[in-house]
């Protein structure tokens, strides 16, 4: 196991982590500020990817495709919020889970109805394709480096938005006491819609960025959704900083666990058994991580302790 | 017919259904009633549907299942209740060897077949150090077993991925570091799309070989240029030169507006086998009907087709290469990987 391989795997883990962050950021805001469990967040990811594939197919422009992805997901998010979710704030979590689960089914079958059952084509633009050579002789795909940069930029911008702007103050205040800020004259329902649209746009962006290296197909959002929930539980619900740290932890654990656990087991087992048990354990690794974090800090790494 | 029409993997079931119904329509017979239900790729739903088909619909012949885990849940109990089962896709090794049944016929392939052909192709292309990977589930394990059964060279690495995994960056890094001279992979559907796109972007130029499941007509368009030139193995392709196949490709395209995949050809062949047997005997007369099925007296899109002693096919398996025809990505046959190939389990089967 060479140093180059280890560095390459760490980059892979980072890239996976920042993409998870884009999903988790919206989810943690919606859960933390509005107290709402939104299972349909994975559908917004899928909508972003399908919108990007459609626009990229029509115009050939990847930048336009990304903008379309964010627009389409934000519009879908606003529609969901106004038509369905707004009626659920006062109800308990079980009703929210049921309603947003229904939304998953509606969006999945609706997408199939419009686009068919076969995966769509969305590719990396030419100017980002192919590998680059990093210092130390590591060949690494340029597009994955771009993904890491975009993810970190979005994280920085979100951090500024939350800590330095008026709407950020309102979001933080809404998380702590939404009745009080409503009494102070902030239009809380408009604030909720804005947060929802922001979270949806980030999910759409993630779907489009990841769709270019994976397959754009119905149901692509649900596996990511589960990981995003793990991320926000680890990071602490409602905390953007927690979502970023949690996403990077999950990304690195998942990627490095998948590589190094089988290697570790090979030290004292025969190769095929080591491969099988190492793979099995590595798929549990992030849940074990979540368990350890919750025992240590029940509210998550950056969650508000009550 | 119980097949997968919604959820992940629906494209396969839809192709099988469309191929099957095309043949039924062309036969001009209106005394064949086809009942189609969607199993959603879930074994429990498939079992419920099978019970309903057998008990309330009183069907004579069952078909349609795509996935081996669903096949294992439905087929053994259905055939033991005296129903005939014609598999248009799944061919688990358990049903080819000791668990074979005289009423179970596979019209597609035994699961290991295409992987064995990939191993044989690797030998003929002088690959000596393959890196092999497949998802960690029964068909994935069969795939690596099948490849290793025929392949004579060394293994640079052997990796099981998670079923449904979409990011292969870590496996690709291992391939790069392994010093392999070739890559064999079995990653059906969306998994294969992700792998091929990421592999093409990684700058590794090792040759790739795999079974047709990652290169069928339904998903090639989503892979794009990344698949061009890749060699894959299949029992069928649209350029197999016989009248039945040419007519099938033309009429399928006219009827549904897309090129048929190997799954569609399997559905089409399954229906034609059924129709050929119905001409000779009625399913009520089980022995005569079984003999008519065993004769396989129909024109297959694959040309020569016959059943082995365990009711699994004996057929040629071809090596194909992905090419671009105009704007459409498709496959072209470049040679025969295995001729008149049976399967490794036939000897264990006795009815």
XYZ file of C-alpha atoms in Angstrom:
657
model
C 0.000 0.000 0.000
C 1.851 3.057 -1.255
C 1.633 6.641 -0.012
C 0.231 7.674 -3.388
C -2.666 5.254 -3.009
C -3.376 6.497 0.510
C -3.374 10.159 -0.553
C -5.605 9.329 -3.507
C -8.054 7.563 -1.209
C -8.071 10.525 1.180
C -8.940 12.806 -1.749
C -11.721 10.401 -2.714
C -13.040 10.520 0.834
C -12.960 14.331 0.845
C -14.785 14.501 -2.465
C -17.490 12.129 -1.241
C -17.709 14.134 1.978
C -18.254 17.546 0.392
C -20.977 16.161 -1.879
C -22.690 14.690 1.184
C -22.368 18.101 2.786
C -24.397 19.723 -0.005
C -27.226 17.278 0.730
C -26.859 17.465 4.487
C -26.726 21.281 4.685
C -30.281 21.667 3.418
C -31.530 18.772 5.484
C -30.011 20.071 8.709
C -31.399 23.587 8.186
C -34.871 22.271 7.464
C -34.770 19.872 10.389
C -33.058 22.278 12.773
C -34.959 25.483 12.025
C -38.343 24.153 11.020
C -38.391 20.949 13.062
C -39.382 19.010 9.970
C -38.197 15.585 8.811
C -38.075 15.832 5.054
C -37.635 12.410 3.457
C -38.302 13.948 0.037
C -34.900 15.675 0.111
C -33.516 12.784 -1.954
C -36.152 13.470 -4.612
C -34.883 17.061 -4.906
C -31.405 15.620 -5.550
C -32.891 13.455 -8.315
C -34.814 16.410 -9.787
C -31.564 18.390 -9.949
C -29.820 15.595 -11.827
C -32.675 15.110 -14.309
C -32.985 18.853 -14.940
C -29.235 19.068 -15.536
C -29.250 16.086 -17.917
C -32.160 17.576 -19.877
C -30.657 21.061 -20.193
C -27.181 19.687 -20.949
C -28.757 17.559 -23.692
C -30.544 20.561 -25.201
C -27.866 23.234 -24.913
C -24.625 21.338 -24.434
C -23.625 23.746 -21.679
C -22.664 22.318 -18.296
C -22.912 25.684 -16.532
C -26.466 26.202 -17.779
C -27.227 22.641 -16.709
C -26.048 23.352 -13.156
C -28.132 26.519 -13.004
C -31.149 24.642 -14.291
C -30.600 21.954 -11.676
C -30.606 24.490 -8.845
C -33.608 26.356 -10.277
C -35.648 23.209 -10.845
C -34.904 21.823 -7.393
C -35.615 25.187 -5.730
C -38.928 25.528 -7.570
C -39.880 21.978 -6.639
C -38.841 22.760 -3.066
C -41.027 25.873 -2.910
C -43.982 23.970 -4.356
C -43.545 21.179 -1.807
C -43.257 23.675 1.027
C -46.294 25.738 0.067
C -48.596 22.909 -0.978
C -47.745 20.129 1.471
C -45.215 20.861 4.163
C -46.765 24.090 5.418
C -49.667 22.033 6.746
C -47.357 19.736 8.680
C -45.349 22.038 10.957
C -47.809 21.670 13.810
C -48.160 17.898 13.480
C -45.851 15.269 14.925
C -42.918 13.667 13.145
C -44.833 10.545 12.138
C -47.234 12.551 9.964
C -44.316 14.383 8.370
C -42.554 11.114 7.609
C -45.689 9.653 6.040
C -46.393 12.723 3.924
C -42.829 13.179 2.707
C -42.528 9.447 2.015
C -45.601 9.809 -0.192
C -43.788 12.642 -1.961
C -40.851 10.304 -2.709
C -43.232 7.866 -4.422
C -44.992 10.653 -6.327
C -41.728 12.184 -7.546
C -40.185 8.820 -8.480
C -43.134 7.577 -10.496
C -43.725 11.069 -11.939
C -40.120 11.206 -13.131
C -40.452 7.748 -14.645
C -43.635 8.848 -16.384
C -41.916 11.857 -17.959
C -38.422 10.486 -18.658
C -38.981 6.725 -18.904
C -37.271 3.896 -17.033
C -33.891 4.072 -18.709
C -31.027 6.119 -17.226
C -30.232 9.487 -18.806
C -26.910 10.684 -20.132
C -25.031 13.473 -18.350
C -21.304 13.766 -18.757
C -18.421 15.794 -17.433
C -17.719 18.825 -19.653
C -14.592 18.465 -21.786
C -12.690 21.185 -19.953
C -12.936 19.238 -16.679
C -12.433 15.722 -18.030
C -9.364 13.574 -17.698
C -6.747 13.319 -14.980
C -4.235 15.898 -13.756
C -0.897 15.157 -12.174
C -0.578 16.495 -8.650
C 2.725 17.184 -6.870
C 4.230 13.848 -5.899
C 3.176 12.178 -9.153
C -0.404 11.430 -8.169
C -2.764 11.218 -11.121
C -6.201 12.355 -10.039
C -9.343 13.161 -12.049
C -9.651 16.931 -12.456
C -13.434 16.827 -12.082
C -13.198 15.349 -8.596
C -10.843 18.149 -7.563
C -13.384 20.625 -8.934
C -16.079 18.929 -6.857
C -13.980 19.323 -3.713
C -13.436 23.038 -4.448
C -17.107 23.691 -5.246
C -18.183 21.927 -2.075
C -15.768 23.898 0.101
C -16.768 27.190 -1.579
C -20.444 26.486 -0.935
C -19.615 25.611 2.666
C -17.763 28.915 3.067
C -20.566 30.907 1.462
C -23.172 29.234 3.652
C -21.067 29.933 6.723
C -20.932 33.628 5.810
C -24.648 33.670 5.071
C -25.482 32.221 8.471
C -23.079 34.310 10.561
C -22.836 37.623 8.722
C -26.161 38.430 7.068
C -29.556 39.532 8.237
C -31.272 36.429 6.924
C -28.645 34.346 8.693
C -29.530 36.029 11.985
C -33.186 35.281 11.337
C -32.400 31.634 10.579
C -30.395 31.238 13.759
C -33.053 33.002 15.782
C -35.747 30.868 14.181
C -33.883 27.759 15.277
C -33.865 28.862 18.904
C -37.325 30.347 19.242
C -39.544 30.763 16.229
C -42.492 32.188 18.159
C -40.362 35.002 19.494
C -39.011 36.059 16.115
C -42.525 35.915 14.667
C -43.568 38.264 17.480
C -40.690 40.579 16.529
C -42.231 41.077 13.114
C -40.307 38.588 10.941
C -42.533 36.874 8.398
C -41.839 33.366 9.594
C -43.674 31.544 6.818
C -41.713 33.445 4.170
C -38.500 32.642 6.047
C -39.392 28.943 6.037
C -40.038 29.019 2.300
C -36.674 30.680 1.680
C -34.833 28.120 3.813
C -36.603 25.292 2.044
C -35.752 26.678 -1.386
C -32.112 27.153 -0.360
C -31.839 23.588 0.932
C -33.552 22.250 -2.186
C -31.231 24.184 -4.506
C -28.179 22.734 -2.743
C -29.600 19.209 -3.082
C -30.269 19.869 -6.776
C -26.715 21.138 -7.251
C -25.324 18.009 -5.595
C -27.512 15.801 -7.799
C -26.284 17.478 -10.973
C -22.605 17.489 -9.970
C -22.654 13.852 -8.906
C -24.944 12.798 -11.774
C -22.165 13.652 -14.209
C -19.944 10.872 -12.847
C -22.693 8.442 -11.851
C -25.954 7.429 -13.455
C -28.956 9.730 -13.677
C -31.841 7.433 -12.861
C -35.054 7.215 -10.873
C -34.427 6.456 -7.199
C -30.840 7.782 -7.218
C -31.543 10.081 -4.242
C -32.608 7.647 -1.561
C -29.244 6.008 -0.760
C -27.702 9.480 -0.418
C -30.581 10.613 1.774
C -29.831 7.927 4.348
C -26.173 8.966 4.502
C -27.199 12.624 4.780
C -29.312 11.786 7.826
C -26.320 10.003 9.371
C -24.271 13.138 8.690
C -26.661 15.530 10.400
C -27.062 13.262 13.392
C -23.286 13.074 13.792
C -22.802 16.795 13.194
C -25.640 17.955 15.411
C -29.032 18.889 14.036
C -29.309 22.470 12.772
C -25.577 23.176 12.652
C -23.998 23.974 9.278
C -20.537 23.580 10.765
C -21.613 20.217 12.196
C -22.927 19.168 8.771
C -19.578 19.977 7.161
C -17.473 18.165 9.762
C -19.940 15.266 9.884
C -19.977 14.936 6.087
C -16.194 14.877 5.872
C -16.014 12.318 8.680
C -18.577 10.071 7.003
C -16.942 10.459 3.588
C -13.488 9.616 4.871
C -14.677 6.756 7.086
C -16.663 5.162 4.291
C -13.939 5.451 1.655
C -10.939 4.585 3.805
C -12.813 1.838 5.656
C -13.672 0.152 2.358
C -9.993 0.095 1.371
C -8.113 -0.494 4.582
C -10.352 -2.857 6.562
C -9.932 -5.718 4.038
C -6.175 -5.017 3.994
C -6.105 -5.103 7.789
C -7.987 -8.404 7.877
C -5.564 -9.914 5.371
C -2.853 -9.708 8.023
C -4.431 -12.574 9.919
C -6.994 -14.168 7.550
C -6.867 -15.767 4.143
C -7.484 -13.233 1.311
C -11.017 -14.094 0.165
C -12.382 -14.358 3.705
C -10.593 -11.107 4.591
C -12.133 -9.448 1.547
C -15.623 -10.606 2.467
C -15.500 -9.757 6.163
C -13.610 -6.509 5.529
C -16.245 -5.362 3.027
C -19.023 -6.340 5.393
C -17.482 -4.437 8.297
C -16.669 -1.391 6.169
C -20.301 -1.005 5.153
C -21.136 -0.816 8.849
C -18.289 1.584 9.631
C -20.236 4.830 9.348
C -23.027 3.512 11.565
C -20.474 2.435 14.152
C -19.013 5.959 13.903
C -22.485 7.397 14.456
C -22.994 5.155 17.489
C -19.669 6.187 19.034
C -20.359 9.898 18.476
C -23.820 9.624 19.999
C -22.529 7.858 23.107
C -19.892 10.547 23.521
C -22.135 13.501 22.618
C -25.817 12.625 22.474
C -26.710 15.852 20.624
C -24.042 15.342 17.956
C -20.672 17.093 17.611
C -22.030 20.623 17.302
C -25.618 20.157 18.409
C -27.214 22.479 20.945
C -27.118 20.754 24.304
C -30.382 21.038 26.153
C -45.780 -13.090 -16.288
C -44.214 -11.680 -13.135
C -41.508 -9.147 -13.915
C -39.950 -5.893 -12.710
C -41.789 -2.879 -14.126
C -41.147 -0.215 -11.487
C -38.325 0.843 -9.203
C -34.630 0.245 -9.899
C -34.055 -2.181 -12.747
C -37.454 -1.631 -14.361
C -35.824 -1.201 -17.777
C -34.941 -4.925 -17.870
C -38.451 -6.116 -17.098
C -39.977 -3.701 -19.576
C -37.694 -5.014 -22.328
C -38.532 -8.638 -21.523
C -42.251 -7.840 -21.486
C -42.115 -5.895 -24.764
C -40.133 -8.627 -26.533
C -42.515 -11.284 -25.222
C -45.669 -9.413 -26.229
C -44.227 -8.650 -29.671
C -43.905 -12.388 -30.352
C -47.374 -13.120 -28.973
C -48.812 -10.392 -31.208
C -46.967 -11.699 -34.281
C -48.200 -15.234 -33.709
C -51.727 -14.042 -34.486
C -53.120 -16.343 -31.802
C -55.860 -14.912 -29.653
C -56.251 -17.986 -27.457
C -53.148 -17.124 -25.399
C -54.069 -14.983 -22.442
C -51.092 -13.156 -20.854
C -51.432 -11.781 -17.327
C -48.661 -9.311 -16.450
C -47.841 -8.199 -12.905
C -45.088 -6.019 -11.444
C -42.884 -7.548 -8.714
C -41.118 -4.217 -7.926
C -37.881 -6.242 -7.594
C -39.108 -7.444 -4.173
C -39.084 -11.181 -3.376
C -42.100 -11.013 -1.028
C -44.252 -9.307 -3.649
C -43.143 -11.830 -6.289
C -44.217 -14.681 -4.005
C -47.650 -13.105 -3.400
C -48.126 -12.584 -7.130
C -47.132 -16.172 -7.856
C -49.700 -17.443 -5.350
C -52.356 -15.278 -6.949
C -51.439 -16.446 -10.457
C -51.540 -20.101 -9.454
C -54.567 -20.080 -7.178
C -56.984 -17.508 -8.554
C -55.876 -16.999 -12.158
C -55.121 -20.727 -12.636
C -52.275 -20.105 -15.093
C -50.580 -23.001 -16.925
C -47.163 -21.484 -17.619
C -45.222 -18.839 -15.723
C -42.372 -16.595 -16.884
C -40.867 -13.135 -16.555
C -38.628 -12.983 -13.474
C -35.454 -10.946 -13.952
C -33.524 -11.279 -10.683
C -32.045 -14.496 -9.327
C -33.051 -13.844 -5.715
C -36.695 -13.462 -6.807
C -36.399 -16.521 -9.031
C -35.270 -18.616 -6.062
C -38.274 -17.400 -4.067
C -40.857 -18.229 -6.730
C -39.720 -20.970 -9.110
C -39.128 -24.016 -6.851
C -42.585 -23.805 -5.267
C -44.346 -23.044 -8.561
C -42.853 -25.960 -10.496
C -43.475 -28.338 -7.605
C -47.163 -27.403 -7.887
C -47.081 -28.699 -11.459
C -46.752 -25.357 -13.256
C -44.284 -24.858 -16.098
C -41.739 -22.071 -15.677
C -39.868 -20.562 -18.654
C -37.146 -18.200 -17.431
C -36.443 -15.258 -19.757
C -33.498 -14.054 -17.668
C -32.511 -15.319 -14.214
C -30.483 -18.546 -14.301
C -29.268 -19.251 -10.762
C -26.816 -22.142 -10.436
C -29.032 -23.752 -7.765
C -31.727 -24.401 -10.405
C -29.253 -25.763 -12.965
C -27.585 -28.348 -10.752
C -29.004 -30.349 -7.853
C -32.114 -28.179 -7.584
C -33.148 -28.575 -11.226
C -36.742 -29.484 -12.044
C -38.278 -31.084 -15.121
C -40.802 -28.236 -15.441
C -38.198 -25.458 -15.236
C -36.714 -24.263 -18.532
C -34.216 -21.431 -18.917
C -34.370 -19.685 -22.294
C -31.664 -17.095 -21.530
C -28.508 -18.565 -19.942
C -27.206 -20.117 -16.769
C -25.880 -17.232 -14.590
C -22.217 -18.198 -14.926
C -22.236 -18.443 -18.736
C -21.440 -14.913 -19.871
C -18.713 -14.568 -17.236
C -17.141 -17.841 -18.356
C -17.125 -16.437 -21.872
C -15.413 -13.287 -20.591
C -12.731 -15.473 -19.018
C -12.285 -17.378 -22.273
C -12.006 -14.095 -24.169
C -9.365 -12.864 -21.694
C -7.261 -15.950 -22.476
C -7.571 -15.408 -26.214
C -6.567 -11.749 -25.799
C -3.504 -12.791 -23.763
C -4.483 -11.104 -20.528
C -2.330 -12.540 -17.742
C -3.032 -10.333 -14.753
C -6.688 -9.359 -14.324
C -8.214 -7.179 -11.660
C -11.752 -8.472 -11.060
C -14.676 -6.889 -9.234
C -18.390 -7.570 -8.663
C -21.059 -6.640 -6.102
C -21.163 -8.684 -2.931
C -24.345 -10.751 -3.520
C -25.017 -14.259 -4.939
C -24.977 -13.303 -8.639
C -21.803 -11.264 -8.078
C -20.067 -14.212 -6.453
C -21.230 -16.450 -9.338
C -19.771 -13.903 -11.746
C -16.260 -14.000 -10.302
C -16.475 -17.803 -10.010
C -17.521 -18.038 -13.653
C -14.685 -15.795 -14.832
C -12.076 -17.676 -12.822
C -13.369 -21.029 -14.106
C -12.242 -20.195 -17.643
C -9.486 -17.644 -17.077
C -5.943 -19.059 -16.936
C -3.899 -16.017 -15.871
C -3.051 -14.490 -12.508
C -5.304 -12.171 -10.496
C -3.954 -8.706 -9.696
C -6.802 -8.171 -7.284
C -10.286 -9.360 -6.415
C -12.774 -6.918 -4.905
C -16.400 -7.199 -3.837
C -18.224 -3.869 -3.944
C -21.450 -2.948 -2.191
C -24.651 -3.775 -4.079
C -26.008 -0.488 -5.424
C -22.698 1.362 -4.954
C -22.390 4.412 -7.188
C -18.909 5.762 -6.494
C -15.969 3.607 -7.561
C -13.139 6.083 -6.962
C -11.600 3.879 -4.315
C -11.724 0.702 -6.436
C -10.287 2.591 -9.414
C -7.389 3.797 -7.266
C -6.743 0.172 -6.291
C -6.795 -0.880 -9.943
C -4.251 1.823 -10.735
C -1.964 0.658 -7.932
C -2.367 -3.076 -8.623
C -0.254 -3.403 -11.755
C -3.028 -5.298 -13.574
C -3.032 -5.693 -17.363
C -6.843 -5.957 -17.694
C -10.056 -5.415 -15.735
C -13.067 -7.718 -15.520
C -16.208 -6.363 -13.923
C -19.817 -7.437 -13.408
C -21.825 -4.378 -12.388
C -25.336 -4.512 -13.867
C -27.487 -1.450 -14.570
C -26.719 1.894 -12.948
C -23.655 0.532 -11.138
C -21.978 -0.188 -14.473
C -22.798 3.281 -15.828
C -21.130 4.911 -12.840
C -18.091 2.658 -12.989
C -17.469 3.122 -16.711
C -17.794 6.912 -16.622
C -15.456 7.202 -13.657
C -13.015 4.681 -15.121
C -12.827 6.564 -18.418
C -12.167 9.813 -16.551
C -9.417 8.313 -14.388
C -6.925 8.121 -17.236
C -6.281 4.398 -16.773
C -6.012 2.782 -20.183
C -6.171 -0.905 -19.290
C -8.542 -2.984 -21.415
C -11.901 -3.771 -19.818
C -13.994 -6.879 -20.347
C -17.362 -7.772 -18.860
C -20.687 -9.490 -19.470
C -23.350 -7.806 -21.610
C -25.342 -6.636 -18.593
C -23.380 -3.410 -18.326
C -23.521 -2.813 -22.073
C -27.117 -3.490 -23.069
C -28.988 -1.203 -25.397
C -30.907 0.421 -22.540
C -27.902 1.821 -20.701
C -25.263 2.384 -23.400
C -26.739 5.786 -24.251
C -26.279 6.860 -20.635
C -22.633 5.734 -20.596
C -21.727 7.482 -23.837
C -18.180 7.584 -25.186
C -16.802 5.967 -22.048
C -18.020 2.570 -23.294
C -16.646 2.786 -26.843
C -14.390 -0.110 -27.758
C -15.122 -2.147 -24.640
C -15.391 -5.884 -25.240
C -18.343 -7.631 -23.630
C -19.860 -11.088 -23.895
C -23.421 -11.953 -24.881
C -25.468 -14.814 -26.261
C -27.279 -12.378 -28.556
C -26.613 -9.268 -30.593
C -28.650 -7.425 -33.185
C -26.209 -8.295 -35.968
C -26.459 -12.099 -35.590
C -27.158 -13.019 -39.167
C -30.432 -14.876 -39.507
C -33.867 -13.985 -40.813
C -35.628 -14.286 -37.466
C -33.241 -11.875 -35.820
C -33.362 -9.303 -38.618
C -37.163 -9.368 -38.563
C -37.157 -9.145 -34.762
C -34.893 -6.080 -34.702
C -36.965 -4.327 -37.395
C -40.369 -5.052 -35.919
C -39.260 -4.272 -32.358
C -37.909 -0.917 -33.468
C -41.072 -0.151 -35.447
C -43.344 -1.121 -32.563
C -41.540 0.542 -29.642
C -39.300 3.185 -31.232
C -36.037 1.932 -29.718
C -33.433 -0.739 -30.477
C -34.001 -4.053 -28.678
C -31.643 -5.156 -25.893
C -30.565 -8.716 -25.124
C -33.376 -8.805 -22.543
C -35.924 -8.045 -25.273
C -34.486 -10.866 -27.404
C -34.815 -13.222 -24.447
C -38.472 -12.253 -23.940
C -39.100 -12.725 -27.660
C -37.449 -16.160 -27.732
C -39.320 -17.235 -24.595
C -42.686 -16.413 -26.177
C -41.747 -18.188 -29.410
C -40.682 -21.282 -27.494
C -44.038 -21.242 -25.714
C -45.965 -20.801 -28.970
C -44.008 -23.623 -30.631
C -44.863 -25.989 -27.797
C -48.533 -24.954 -27.777
C -48.785 -25.944 -31.439
C -47.882 -29.508 -30.494
C -49.519 -30.077 -27.149
C -51.741 -28.578 -24.500
C -50.163 -27.734 -21.111
C -52.885 -29.901 -19.548
C -51.069 -32.875 -21.055
C -47.906 -32.190 -19.061
C -45.682 -34.934 -20.502
C -46.412 -34.102 -24.125
C -46.093 -30.374 -23.469
C -42.737 -30.880 -21.710
C -41.465 -32.954 -24.621
C -42.539 -30.181 -27.006
C -40.630 -27.609 -24.939
C -37.543 -29.833 -24.821
C -37.571 -30.061 -28.601
C -37.208 -26.246 -28.742
C -38.609 -26.295 -32.260
C -38.705 -22.553 -32.856
C -36.648 -20.018 -34.769
C -34.470 -18.298 -32.187
C -33.057 -14.823 -32.684
C -29.752 -16.460 -31.695
C -29.803 -18.956 -34.575
C -29.074 -22.423 -33.240
C -30.628 -23.017 -29.856
C -31.181 -26.185 -27.921
C -31.660 -27.285 -24.339
C -29.138 -29.305 -22.360
C -30.125 -32.193 -20.109
C -30.911 -29.745 -17.284
C -33.177 -27.550 -19.453
C -30.584 -24.774 -19.609
C -29.443 -23.572 -23.032
C -26.573 -24.903 -25.131
C -25.574 -22.005 -27.333
C -22.783 -19.860 -28.724
C -21.630 -16.955 -26.614
C -20.116 -14.086 -28.553
C -17.590 -11.381 -27.829
C -18.993 -7.970 -28.787
C -17.464 -4.545 -29.026
C -19.249 -1.276 -28.294
C -19.427 0.954 -31.365
C -21.253 4.098 -32.415
C -23.697 3.948 -35.335
C -24.571 7.531 -36.212
C -25.700 8.959 -32.888
C -26.578 5.633 -31.306
C -24.213 3.507 -29.225
C -24.598 -0.204 -29.873
C -22.659 -3.473 -30.091
C -20.972 -5.370 -32.914
C -19.936 -9.020 -32.778
C -16.183 -9.514 -33.094
C -15.964 -13.247 -32.529
C -17.251 -16.346 -30.785
C -16.013 -16.606 -27.202
C -17.470 -20.044 -26.452
C -19.029 -22.368 -28.984
C -22.050 -24.561 -28.174
C -21.506 -23.820 -24.538
C -23.424 -25.687 -21.844
C -22.995 -25.043 -18.121
C -20.902 -26.466 -15.308
C -23.859 -27.809 -13.345
C -25.658 -30.022 -15.890
C -24.010 -33.210 -14.625
C -25.429 -32.684 -11.131
C -28.989 -32.530 -12.403
C -31.286 -35.524 -12.570
C -35.056 -35.239 -12.808
